[in-house]
Coordinates of C-alpha atoms and ligand atoms in Angstrom, one line a residue:
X1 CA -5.8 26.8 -0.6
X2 CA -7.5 23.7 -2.5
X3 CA -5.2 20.6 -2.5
X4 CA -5.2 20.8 -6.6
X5 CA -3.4 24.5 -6.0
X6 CA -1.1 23.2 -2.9
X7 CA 0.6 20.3 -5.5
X8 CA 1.8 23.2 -7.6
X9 CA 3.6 24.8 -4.8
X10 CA 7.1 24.0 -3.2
X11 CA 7.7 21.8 -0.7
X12 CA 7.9 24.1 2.4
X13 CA 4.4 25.2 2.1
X14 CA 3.0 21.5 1.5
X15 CA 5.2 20.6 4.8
X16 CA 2.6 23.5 6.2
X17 CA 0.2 22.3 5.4
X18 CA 0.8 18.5 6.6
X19 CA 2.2 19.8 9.7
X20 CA -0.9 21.9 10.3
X21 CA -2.8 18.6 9.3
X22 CA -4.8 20.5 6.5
X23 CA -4.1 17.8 4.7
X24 CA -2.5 14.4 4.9
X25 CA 0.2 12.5 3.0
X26 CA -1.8 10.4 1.5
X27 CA -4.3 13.1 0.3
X28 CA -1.6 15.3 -0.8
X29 CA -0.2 11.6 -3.3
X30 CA -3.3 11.1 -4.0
X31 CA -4.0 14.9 -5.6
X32 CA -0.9 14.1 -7.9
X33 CA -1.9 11.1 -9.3
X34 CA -5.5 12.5 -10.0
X35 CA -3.5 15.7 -11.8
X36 CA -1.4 13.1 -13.6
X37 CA -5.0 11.8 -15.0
X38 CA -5.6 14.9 -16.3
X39 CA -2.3 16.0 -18.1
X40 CA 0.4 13.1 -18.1
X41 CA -0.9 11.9 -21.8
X42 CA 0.1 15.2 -22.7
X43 CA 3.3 15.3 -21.4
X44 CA 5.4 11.8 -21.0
X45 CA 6.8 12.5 -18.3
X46 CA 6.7 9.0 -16.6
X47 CA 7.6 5.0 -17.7
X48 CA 6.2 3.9 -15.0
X49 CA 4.0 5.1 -12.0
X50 CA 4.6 3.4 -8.1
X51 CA 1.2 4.1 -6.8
X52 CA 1.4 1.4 -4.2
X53 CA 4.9 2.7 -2.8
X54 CA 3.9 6.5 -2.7
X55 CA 0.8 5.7 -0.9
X56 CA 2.9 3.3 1.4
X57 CA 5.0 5.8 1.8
X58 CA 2.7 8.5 2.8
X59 CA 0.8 6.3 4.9
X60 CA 3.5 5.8 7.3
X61 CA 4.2 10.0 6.9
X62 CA 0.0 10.5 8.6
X63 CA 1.0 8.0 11.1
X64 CA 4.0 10.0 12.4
X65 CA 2.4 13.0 12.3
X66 CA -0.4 11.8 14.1
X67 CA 2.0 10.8 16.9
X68 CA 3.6 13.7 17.0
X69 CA 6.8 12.5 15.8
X70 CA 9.6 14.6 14.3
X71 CA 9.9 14.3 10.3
X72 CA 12.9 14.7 8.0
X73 CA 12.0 18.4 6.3
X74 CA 10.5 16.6 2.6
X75 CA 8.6 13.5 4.2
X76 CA 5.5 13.3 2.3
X77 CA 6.9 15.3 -0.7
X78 CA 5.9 13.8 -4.3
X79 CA 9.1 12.9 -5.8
X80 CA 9.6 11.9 -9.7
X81 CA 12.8 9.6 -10.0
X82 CA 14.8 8.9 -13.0
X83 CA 13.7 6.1 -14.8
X84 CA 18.0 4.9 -14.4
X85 CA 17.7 5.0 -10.7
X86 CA 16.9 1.4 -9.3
X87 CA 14.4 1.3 -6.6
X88 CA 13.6 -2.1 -5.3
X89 CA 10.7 -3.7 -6.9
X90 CA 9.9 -1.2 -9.4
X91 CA 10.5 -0.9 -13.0
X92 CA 13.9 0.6 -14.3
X93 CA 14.7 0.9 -17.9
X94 CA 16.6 3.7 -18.8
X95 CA 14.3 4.2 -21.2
X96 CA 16.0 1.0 -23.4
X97 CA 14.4 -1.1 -24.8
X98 CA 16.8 -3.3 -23.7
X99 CA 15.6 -3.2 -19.9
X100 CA 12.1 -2.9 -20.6
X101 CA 11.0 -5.4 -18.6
X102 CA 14.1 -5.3 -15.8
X103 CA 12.8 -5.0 -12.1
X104 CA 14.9 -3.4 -9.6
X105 CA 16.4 -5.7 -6.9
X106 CA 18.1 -3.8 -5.2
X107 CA 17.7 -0.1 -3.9
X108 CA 20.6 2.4 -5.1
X109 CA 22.0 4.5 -2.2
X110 CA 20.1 7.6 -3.3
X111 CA 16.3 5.6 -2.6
X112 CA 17.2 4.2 0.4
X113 CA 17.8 7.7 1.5
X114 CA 14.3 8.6 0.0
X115 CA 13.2 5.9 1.9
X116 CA 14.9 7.0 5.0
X117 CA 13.5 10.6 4.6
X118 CA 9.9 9.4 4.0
X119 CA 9.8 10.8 0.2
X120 CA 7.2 9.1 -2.3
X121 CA 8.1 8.3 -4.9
X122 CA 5.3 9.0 -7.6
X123 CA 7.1 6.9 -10.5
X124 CA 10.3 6.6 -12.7
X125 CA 10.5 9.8 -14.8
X126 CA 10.9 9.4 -18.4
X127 CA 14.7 10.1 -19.7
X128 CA 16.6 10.1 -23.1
X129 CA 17.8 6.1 -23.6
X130 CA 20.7 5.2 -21.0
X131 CA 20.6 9.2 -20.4
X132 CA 22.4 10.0 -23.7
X133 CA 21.1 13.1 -25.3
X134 CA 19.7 16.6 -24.9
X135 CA 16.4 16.8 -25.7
X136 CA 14.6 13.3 -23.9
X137 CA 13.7 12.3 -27.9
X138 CA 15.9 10.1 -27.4
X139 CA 14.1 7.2 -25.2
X140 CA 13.3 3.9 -27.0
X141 CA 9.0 4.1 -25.6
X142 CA 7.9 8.1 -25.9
X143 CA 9.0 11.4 -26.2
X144 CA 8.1 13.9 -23.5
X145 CA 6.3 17.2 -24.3
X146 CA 7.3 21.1 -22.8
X147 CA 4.7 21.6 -20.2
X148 CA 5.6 25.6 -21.0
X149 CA 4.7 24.4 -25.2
X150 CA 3.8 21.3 -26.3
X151 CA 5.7 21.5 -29.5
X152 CA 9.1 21.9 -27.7
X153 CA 11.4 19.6 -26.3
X154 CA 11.9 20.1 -22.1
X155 CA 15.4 19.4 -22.5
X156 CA 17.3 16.0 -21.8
X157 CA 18.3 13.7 -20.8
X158 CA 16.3 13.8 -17.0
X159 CA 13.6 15.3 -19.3
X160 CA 10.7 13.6 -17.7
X161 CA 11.9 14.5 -13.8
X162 CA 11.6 18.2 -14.9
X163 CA 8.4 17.9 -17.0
X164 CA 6.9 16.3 -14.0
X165 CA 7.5 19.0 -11.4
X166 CA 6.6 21.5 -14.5
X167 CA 3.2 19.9 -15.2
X168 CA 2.2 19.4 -11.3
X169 CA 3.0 15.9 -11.0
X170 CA 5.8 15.6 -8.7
X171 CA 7.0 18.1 -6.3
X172 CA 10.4 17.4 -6.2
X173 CA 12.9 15.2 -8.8
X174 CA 15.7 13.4 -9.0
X175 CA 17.8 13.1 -12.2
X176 CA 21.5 11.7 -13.4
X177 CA 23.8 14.4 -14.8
X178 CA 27.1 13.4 -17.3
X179 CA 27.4 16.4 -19.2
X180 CA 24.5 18.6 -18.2
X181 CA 21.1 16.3 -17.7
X182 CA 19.6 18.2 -14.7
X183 CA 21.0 21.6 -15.6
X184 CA 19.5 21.6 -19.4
X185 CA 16.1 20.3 -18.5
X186 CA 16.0 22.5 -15.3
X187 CA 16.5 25.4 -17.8
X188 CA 14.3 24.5 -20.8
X189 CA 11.2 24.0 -17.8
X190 CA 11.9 27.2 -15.5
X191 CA 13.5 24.9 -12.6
X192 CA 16.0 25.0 -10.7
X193 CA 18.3 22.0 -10.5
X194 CA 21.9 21.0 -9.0
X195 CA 24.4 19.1 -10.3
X196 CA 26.6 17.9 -7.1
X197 CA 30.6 17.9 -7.4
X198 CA 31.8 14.4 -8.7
X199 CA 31.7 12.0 -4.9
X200 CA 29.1 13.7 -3.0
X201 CA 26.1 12.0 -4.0
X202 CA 26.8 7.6 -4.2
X203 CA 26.2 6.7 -7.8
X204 CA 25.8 3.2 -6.4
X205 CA 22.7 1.8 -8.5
X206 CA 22.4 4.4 -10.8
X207 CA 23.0 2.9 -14.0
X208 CA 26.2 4.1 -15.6
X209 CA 26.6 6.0 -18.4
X210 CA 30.4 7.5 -18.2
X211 CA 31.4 7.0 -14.8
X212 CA 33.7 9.7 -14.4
X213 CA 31.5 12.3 -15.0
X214 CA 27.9 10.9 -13.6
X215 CA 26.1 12.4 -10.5
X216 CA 22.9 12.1 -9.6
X217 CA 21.3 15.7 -8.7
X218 CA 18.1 17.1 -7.6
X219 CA 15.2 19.2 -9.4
X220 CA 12.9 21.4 -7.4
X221 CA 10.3 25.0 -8.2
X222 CA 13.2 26.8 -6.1
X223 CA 16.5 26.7 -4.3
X224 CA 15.6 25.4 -1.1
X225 CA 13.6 22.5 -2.7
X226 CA 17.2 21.8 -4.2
X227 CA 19.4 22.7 -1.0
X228 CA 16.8 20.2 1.2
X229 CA 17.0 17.6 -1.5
X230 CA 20.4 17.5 -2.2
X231 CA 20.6 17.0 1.7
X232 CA 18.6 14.4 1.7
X233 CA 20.6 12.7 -0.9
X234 CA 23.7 13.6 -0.1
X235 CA 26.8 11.5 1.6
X236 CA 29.7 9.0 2.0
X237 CA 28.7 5.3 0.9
X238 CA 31.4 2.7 0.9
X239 CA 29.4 1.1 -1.9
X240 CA 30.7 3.5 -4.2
X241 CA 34.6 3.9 -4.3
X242 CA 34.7 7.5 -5.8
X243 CA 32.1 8.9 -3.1
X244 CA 34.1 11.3 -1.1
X245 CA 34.1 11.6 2.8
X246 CA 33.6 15.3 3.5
X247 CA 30.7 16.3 6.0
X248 CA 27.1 17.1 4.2
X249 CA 26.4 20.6 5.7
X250 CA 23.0 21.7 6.5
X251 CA 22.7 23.4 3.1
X252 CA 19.4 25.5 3.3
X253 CA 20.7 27.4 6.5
X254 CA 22.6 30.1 4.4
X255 CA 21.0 30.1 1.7
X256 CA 20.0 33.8 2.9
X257 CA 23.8 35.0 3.8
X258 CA 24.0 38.3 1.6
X259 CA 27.0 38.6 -0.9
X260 CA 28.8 41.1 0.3
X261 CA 32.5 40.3 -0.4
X262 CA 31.5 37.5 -3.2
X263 CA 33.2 37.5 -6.3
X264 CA 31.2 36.7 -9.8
X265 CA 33.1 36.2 -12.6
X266 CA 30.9 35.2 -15.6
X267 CA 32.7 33.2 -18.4
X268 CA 33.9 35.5 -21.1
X269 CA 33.6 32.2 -24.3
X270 CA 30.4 31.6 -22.9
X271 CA 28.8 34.7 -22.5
X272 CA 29.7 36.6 -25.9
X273 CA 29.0 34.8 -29.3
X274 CA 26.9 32.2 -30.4
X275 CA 23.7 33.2 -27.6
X276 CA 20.0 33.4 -28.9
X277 CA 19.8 37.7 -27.9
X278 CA 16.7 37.1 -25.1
X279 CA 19.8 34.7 -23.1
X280 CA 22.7 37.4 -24.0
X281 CA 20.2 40.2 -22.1
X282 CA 19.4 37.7 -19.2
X283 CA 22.9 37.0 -18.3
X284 CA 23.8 41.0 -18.3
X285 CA 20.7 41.5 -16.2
X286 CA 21.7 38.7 -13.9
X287 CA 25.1 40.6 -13.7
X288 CA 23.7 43.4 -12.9
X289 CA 21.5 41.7 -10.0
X290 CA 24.4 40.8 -8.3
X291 CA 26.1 44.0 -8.7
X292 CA 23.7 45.9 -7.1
X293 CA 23.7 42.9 -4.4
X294 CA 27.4 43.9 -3.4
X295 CA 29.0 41.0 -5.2
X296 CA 31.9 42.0 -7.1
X297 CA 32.3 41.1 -10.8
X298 CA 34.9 40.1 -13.1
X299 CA 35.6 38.8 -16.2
X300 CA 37.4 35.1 -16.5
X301 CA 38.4 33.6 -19.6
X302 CA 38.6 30.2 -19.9
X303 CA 40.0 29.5 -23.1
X304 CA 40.1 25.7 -23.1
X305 CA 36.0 25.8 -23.0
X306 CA 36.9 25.1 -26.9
X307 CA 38.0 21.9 -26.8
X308 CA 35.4 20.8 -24.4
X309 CA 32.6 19.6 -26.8
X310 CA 35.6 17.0 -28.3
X311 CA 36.5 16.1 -25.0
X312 CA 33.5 15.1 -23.2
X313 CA 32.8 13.4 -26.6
X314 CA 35.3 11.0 -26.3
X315 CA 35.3 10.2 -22.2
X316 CA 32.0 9.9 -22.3
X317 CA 31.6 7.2 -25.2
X318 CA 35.0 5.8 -24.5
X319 CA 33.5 4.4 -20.7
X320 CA 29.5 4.2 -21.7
X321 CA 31.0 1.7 -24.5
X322 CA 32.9 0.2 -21.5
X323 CA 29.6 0.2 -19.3
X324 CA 27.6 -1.1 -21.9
X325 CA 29.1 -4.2 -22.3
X326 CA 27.0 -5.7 -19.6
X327 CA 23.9 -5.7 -21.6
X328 CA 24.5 -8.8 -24.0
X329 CA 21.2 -10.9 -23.3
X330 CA 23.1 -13.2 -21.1
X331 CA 22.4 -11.6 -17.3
X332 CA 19.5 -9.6 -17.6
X333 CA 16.8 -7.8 -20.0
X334 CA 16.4 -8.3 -22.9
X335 CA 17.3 -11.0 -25.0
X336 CA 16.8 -12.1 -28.6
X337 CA 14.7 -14.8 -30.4
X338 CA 15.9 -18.0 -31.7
X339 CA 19.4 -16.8 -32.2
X340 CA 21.6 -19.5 -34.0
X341 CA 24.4 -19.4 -31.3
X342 CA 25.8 -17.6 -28.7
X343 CA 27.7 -14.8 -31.1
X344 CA 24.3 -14.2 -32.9
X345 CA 22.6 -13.9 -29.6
X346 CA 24.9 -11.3 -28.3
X347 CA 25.0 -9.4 -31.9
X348 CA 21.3 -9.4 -32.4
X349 CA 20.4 -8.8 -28.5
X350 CA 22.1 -5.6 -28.8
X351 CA 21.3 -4.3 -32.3
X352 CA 17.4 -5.0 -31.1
X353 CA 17.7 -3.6 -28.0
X354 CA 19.7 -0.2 -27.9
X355 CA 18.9 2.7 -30.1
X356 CA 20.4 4.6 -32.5
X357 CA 22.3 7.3 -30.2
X358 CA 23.4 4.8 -28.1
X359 CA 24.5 3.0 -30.8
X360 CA 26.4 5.4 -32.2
X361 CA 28.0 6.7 -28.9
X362 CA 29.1 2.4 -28.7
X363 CA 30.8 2.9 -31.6
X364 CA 32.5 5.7 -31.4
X365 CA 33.5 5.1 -28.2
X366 CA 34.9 1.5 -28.8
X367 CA 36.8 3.2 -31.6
X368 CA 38.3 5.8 -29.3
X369 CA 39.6 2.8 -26.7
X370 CA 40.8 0.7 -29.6
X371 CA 44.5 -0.1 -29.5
X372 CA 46.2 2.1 -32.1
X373 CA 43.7 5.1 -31.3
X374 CA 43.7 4.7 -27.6
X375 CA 47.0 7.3 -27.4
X376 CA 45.7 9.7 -30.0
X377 CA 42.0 10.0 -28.8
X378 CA 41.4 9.0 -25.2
X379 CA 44.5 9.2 -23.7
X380 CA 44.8 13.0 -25.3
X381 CA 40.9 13.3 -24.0
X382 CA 42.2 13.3 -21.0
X383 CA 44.9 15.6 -20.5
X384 CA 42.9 18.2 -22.3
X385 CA 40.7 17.1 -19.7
X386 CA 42.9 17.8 -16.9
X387 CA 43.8 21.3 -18.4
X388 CA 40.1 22.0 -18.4
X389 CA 40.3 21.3 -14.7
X390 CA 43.2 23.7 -14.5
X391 CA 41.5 26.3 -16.4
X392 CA 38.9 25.9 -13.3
X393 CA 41.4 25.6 -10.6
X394 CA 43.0 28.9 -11.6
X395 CA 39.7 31.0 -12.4
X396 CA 38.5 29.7 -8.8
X397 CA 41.7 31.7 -7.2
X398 CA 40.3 34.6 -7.9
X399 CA 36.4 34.4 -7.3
X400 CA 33.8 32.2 -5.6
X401 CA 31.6 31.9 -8.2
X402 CA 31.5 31.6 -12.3
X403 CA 28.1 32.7 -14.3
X404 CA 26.9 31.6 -17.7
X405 CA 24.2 30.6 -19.5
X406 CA 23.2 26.9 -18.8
X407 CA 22.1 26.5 -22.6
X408 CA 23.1 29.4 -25.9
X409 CA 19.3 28.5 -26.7
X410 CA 15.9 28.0 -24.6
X411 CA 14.1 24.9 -25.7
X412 CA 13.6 24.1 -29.5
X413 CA 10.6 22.3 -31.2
X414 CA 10.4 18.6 -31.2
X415 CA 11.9 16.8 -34.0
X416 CA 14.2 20.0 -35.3
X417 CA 17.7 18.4 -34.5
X418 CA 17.1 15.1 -33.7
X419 CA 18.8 14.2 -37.4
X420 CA 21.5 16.1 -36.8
X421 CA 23.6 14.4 -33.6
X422 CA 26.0 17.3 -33.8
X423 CA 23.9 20.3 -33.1
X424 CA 22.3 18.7 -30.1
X425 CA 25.7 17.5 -29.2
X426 CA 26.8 21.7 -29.4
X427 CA 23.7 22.2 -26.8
X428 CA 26.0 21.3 -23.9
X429 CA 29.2 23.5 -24.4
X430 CA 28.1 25.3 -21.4
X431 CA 27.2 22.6 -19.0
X432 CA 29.9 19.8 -19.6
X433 CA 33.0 21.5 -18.4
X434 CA 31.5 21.5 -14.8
X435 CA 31.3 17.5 -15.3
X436 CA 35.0 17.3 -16.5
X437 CA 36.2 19.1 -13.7
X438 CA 33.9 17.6 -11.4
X439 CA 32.6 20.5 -10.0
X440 CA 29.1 21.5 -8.8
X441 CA 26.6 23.6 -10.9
X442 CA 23.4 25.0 -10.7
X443 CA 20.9 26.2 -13.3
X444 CA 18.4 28.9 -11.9
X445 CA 15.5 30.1 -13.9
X446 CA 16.5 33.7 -15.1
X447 CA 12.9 35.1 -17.0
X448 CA 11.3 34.3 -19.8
X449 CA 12.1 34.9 -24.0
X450 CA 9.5 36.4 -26.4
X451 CA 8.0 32.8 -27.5
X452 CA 7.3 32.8 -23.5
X453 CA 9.9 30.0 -23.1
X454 CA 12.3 29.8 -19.4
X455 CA 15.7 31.0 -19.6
X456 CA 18.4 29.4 -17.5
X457 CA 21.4 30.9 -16.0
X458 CA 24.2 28.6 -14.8
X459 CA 25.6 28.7 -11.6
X460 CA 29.3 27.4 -10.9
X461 CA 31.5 26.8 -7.6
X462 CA 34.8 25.0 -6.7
X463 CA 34.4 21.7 -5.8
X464 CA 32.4 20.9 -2.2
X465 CA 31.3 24.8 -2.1
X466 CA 27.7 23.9 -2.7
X467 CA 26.2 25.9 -0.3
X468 CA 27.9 28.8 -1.3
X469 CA 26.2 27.9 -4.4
X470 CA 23.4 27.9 -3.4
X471 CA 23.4 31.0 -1.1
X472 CA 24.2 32.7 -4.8
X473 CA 21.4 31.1 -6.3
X474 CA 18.9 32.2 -3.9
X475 CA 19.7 35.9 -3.7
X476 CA 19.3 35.7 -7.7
X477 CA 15.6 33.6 -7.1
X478 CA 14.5 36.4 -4.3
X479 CA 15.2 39.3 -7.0
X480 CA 13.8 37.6 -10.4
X481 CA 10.5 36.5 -8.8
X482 CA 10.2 33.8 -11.7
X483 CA 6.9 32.4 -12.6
X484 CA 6.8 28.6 -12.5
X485 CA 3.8 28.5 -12.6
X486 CA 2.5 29.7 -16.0
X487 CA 2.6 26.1 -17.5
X488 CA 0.9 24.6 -14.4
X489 CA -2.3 26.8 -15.2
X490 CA -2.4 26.6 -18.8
X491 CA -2.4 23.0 -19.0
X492 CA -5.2 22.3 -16.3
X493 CA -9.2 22.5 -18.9
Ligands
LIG501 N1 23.6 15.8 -23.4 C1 24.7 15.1 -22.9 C2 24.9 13.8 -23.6 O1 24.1 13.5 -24.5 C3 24.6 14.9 -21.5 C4 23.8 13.8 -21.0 C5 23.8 13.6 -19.5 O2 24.2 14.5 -18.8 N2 23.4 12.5 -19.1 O3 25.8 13.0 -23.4

């Protein structure tokens, strides 16, 4: 296989073909970044490229090999990370304006464990501004394009980790998800991706956006990409006080269990009204799939799913107001010109540097914590919240795993909701619950619609049950047989 075919594959066969010194790490970086020559002015996918890291990287991956040395299952795997991600020395905006020139000083806990696992990274993926929105049209320096279509969006806000993988320039990803930012992008590009539950990855040095709901989760062409990923990633870090203590199990070893004696139940408000008819059929023929793979399937209604959209709404705004804060020209990034004292510093600092949407979520946010609305809004945010969680705990007594679509939609063309903030905001009414209840969630490609766009299908477990998870997840990937490919040979002249 030529080394431009081996980038578009998954991780286990590039491992091969390092192991079997076909080719070496650096040969293997090097193929990406010629790909990214070809296609990335296409696509957007990246702020920033860290040639001199992934080399670096893979330089010391041809070394060990060449000793004979064992290697942590992705060393020398091209990685895209989230442009919100610090990683010493590089660039990390969140795709703000207002960071546009910030340099990482530190590494957050998820890069040192690239670091540790001998992952390049390639460069900071492109992402919706400070990770807020649905459709990556939201960052302050470029859009990023479908590698499937051109003309669509690839879903948001870790847009340009999935676009990456999609076009052949990464391998592997990692992105942030608050209210469904791997899961939507996985599903708009024909990925898979995992959202962890809330504590087992270290959000230390991710930037915050609503810190009760943010995880950092990985992207990948299929499941084990994920499971080996999310091991990588995965773990307790006293640098972040809501990272849990629970053992990270070796998650790609049952990914092949079979399902006999698993219980589906697919979400009754999420799989009957409101679905484009191509996602309707894919979630009865994923049904079906697991039916005839011994799994047994019920129905679960979760009749708080309603409320959801509000909810998440409010939390999220109410702390990204909160986390916000921070950026006021003073400590770092950017700051005004010729203010005429410190008040008009901090006032024009912030109207140059954020964006509209995160502008708006500021405000409405701030209003939602305000005294006087505090009780009515927030406060009432959250014990809907905690009935959501119920809603969960309850449907989780009686099967393993839930089942929905990831999005009603597959991905829509550039520009066609981007003036209306509440139709992108409806996009997620199937992916933020998991975040409210803090519970893990998958999205796995399911087939294709008539326009020839991916379908996603979203995956659910109780909280920690991640390799069950993924165990589902796989038995669906070895029946549908999806394609990832199709954009990855279009797009080459
Ligand atoms: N689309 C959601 C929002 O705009 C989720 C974003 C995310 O998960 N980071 O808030």
């Amino acid at each position: 296989m030529d080394i431009q075919e081996l980038i578009t594959k998954p991780s286990s066969q590039q491992r091969k073909a390092l192991l079997n010194k076909d080719v070496s790490a650096v040969e293997l970086v090097n193929a990406v970044y010629d790909r990214i020559d070809e296609v990335e002015e296409k696509i957007g996918a990246y702020n920033s490229l860290t040639k001199d890291i992934a080399l670096q990287t893979a330089e010391t991956v041809d070394e060990k090999i060449k000793n004979g040395e064992d290697l942590p299952p992705l060393a020398g795997i091209p990685l895209a990370l989230k442009d919100n991600i610090n990683y010493k020395g590089t660039y990390t905006t969140a795709s703000s304006k207002i960071l546009e020139n910030f340099v990482s000083p530190y590494d957050a806990t998820a890069s040192k464990k690239l670091k540790e696992n001998f992952i390049p990274v390639i460069g900071k993926a492109n992402c919706d501004e400070f990770a807020m929105g649905s459709s990556n049209e939201n960052s302050a320096f470029k859009i990023v394009r479908n590698p499937w279509n051109l003309n669509k969006v690839p879903g948001g806000s870790s847009g340009g980790s999935a676009a990456a993988i999609a076009a052949g320039e990464a391998t592997i990803a990692l992105g942030s998800d608050t209210g469904g930012s791997v899961r939507l992008p996985a599903s708009f590009c024909g990925l898979v991706s995992l959202k962890p539950t809330y504590g087992r990855v270290s959000r230390y040095g991710l930037i915050a956006f609503a810190s009760s709901l943010d995880q950092i989760g990985p992207f990948g062409r299929n499941v084990e990409d994920v499971a080996l990923l999310l091991k990588a990633t995965a773990g307790y870090d006293s640098h972040d006080s809501t990272s849990l203590n629970v053992p990270v199990p070796d998650y790609e070893k049952s990914l092949r269990n079979d399902l006999k004696g698993i219980k589906i139940g697919y979400i009754k408000e999420l799989c009957s009204e409101g679905l484009q008819s191509e996602v309707s059929e894919a979630v009865q023929k994923t049904i079906e799939i697991y039916r005839s793979l011994g799994a047994e399937i019920v129905e679960i209604s979760l009749p708080l799913i309603k409320y959801s959209i509000g909810v998440y709404y409010i939390v999220a705004t109410a702390e990204a107001s909160s986390n916000l804060a921070r950026f006021d020209g003073v400590k770092y990034g950017y700051r005004t010109k010729n203010p005429e004292n410190l008040y008009d510093m901090y006032v024009k600092t912030r109207a140059e540097g954020f964006g509209d949407e995160v502008k708006r979520r500021i405000m409405l946010g701030t209003y939602a914590l305000s005294s006087g609305y505090y009780d009515a809004y927030y406060k009432k945010a959250q014990q809907v919240r905690r009935l959501v969680k119920n809603d969960f705990d309850n449907a989780f007594k009686k099967v393993d795993i839930l089942i929905s679509p990831t999005c009603p939609y597959t991905a829509f063309d550039i520009g066609s909701k981007i003036e209306d903030p509440l139709s992108m905001y409806l996009m997620d009414i199937a992916t933020i619950t998991a975040n409210l209840a803090g519970i893990p969630a998958m999205s796995v490609p399911a087939g294709l619609d008539s326009n020839g766009m991916p379908i996603g299908i979203q995956l659910l477990a109780n909280s920690f049950e991640e390799t069950k998870l993924l165990n589902v997840a796989f038995k669906l990937e070895e029946v549908v047989q999806f394609k990832y490919d199709i954009p990855l040979k279009m797009l080459v002249k």
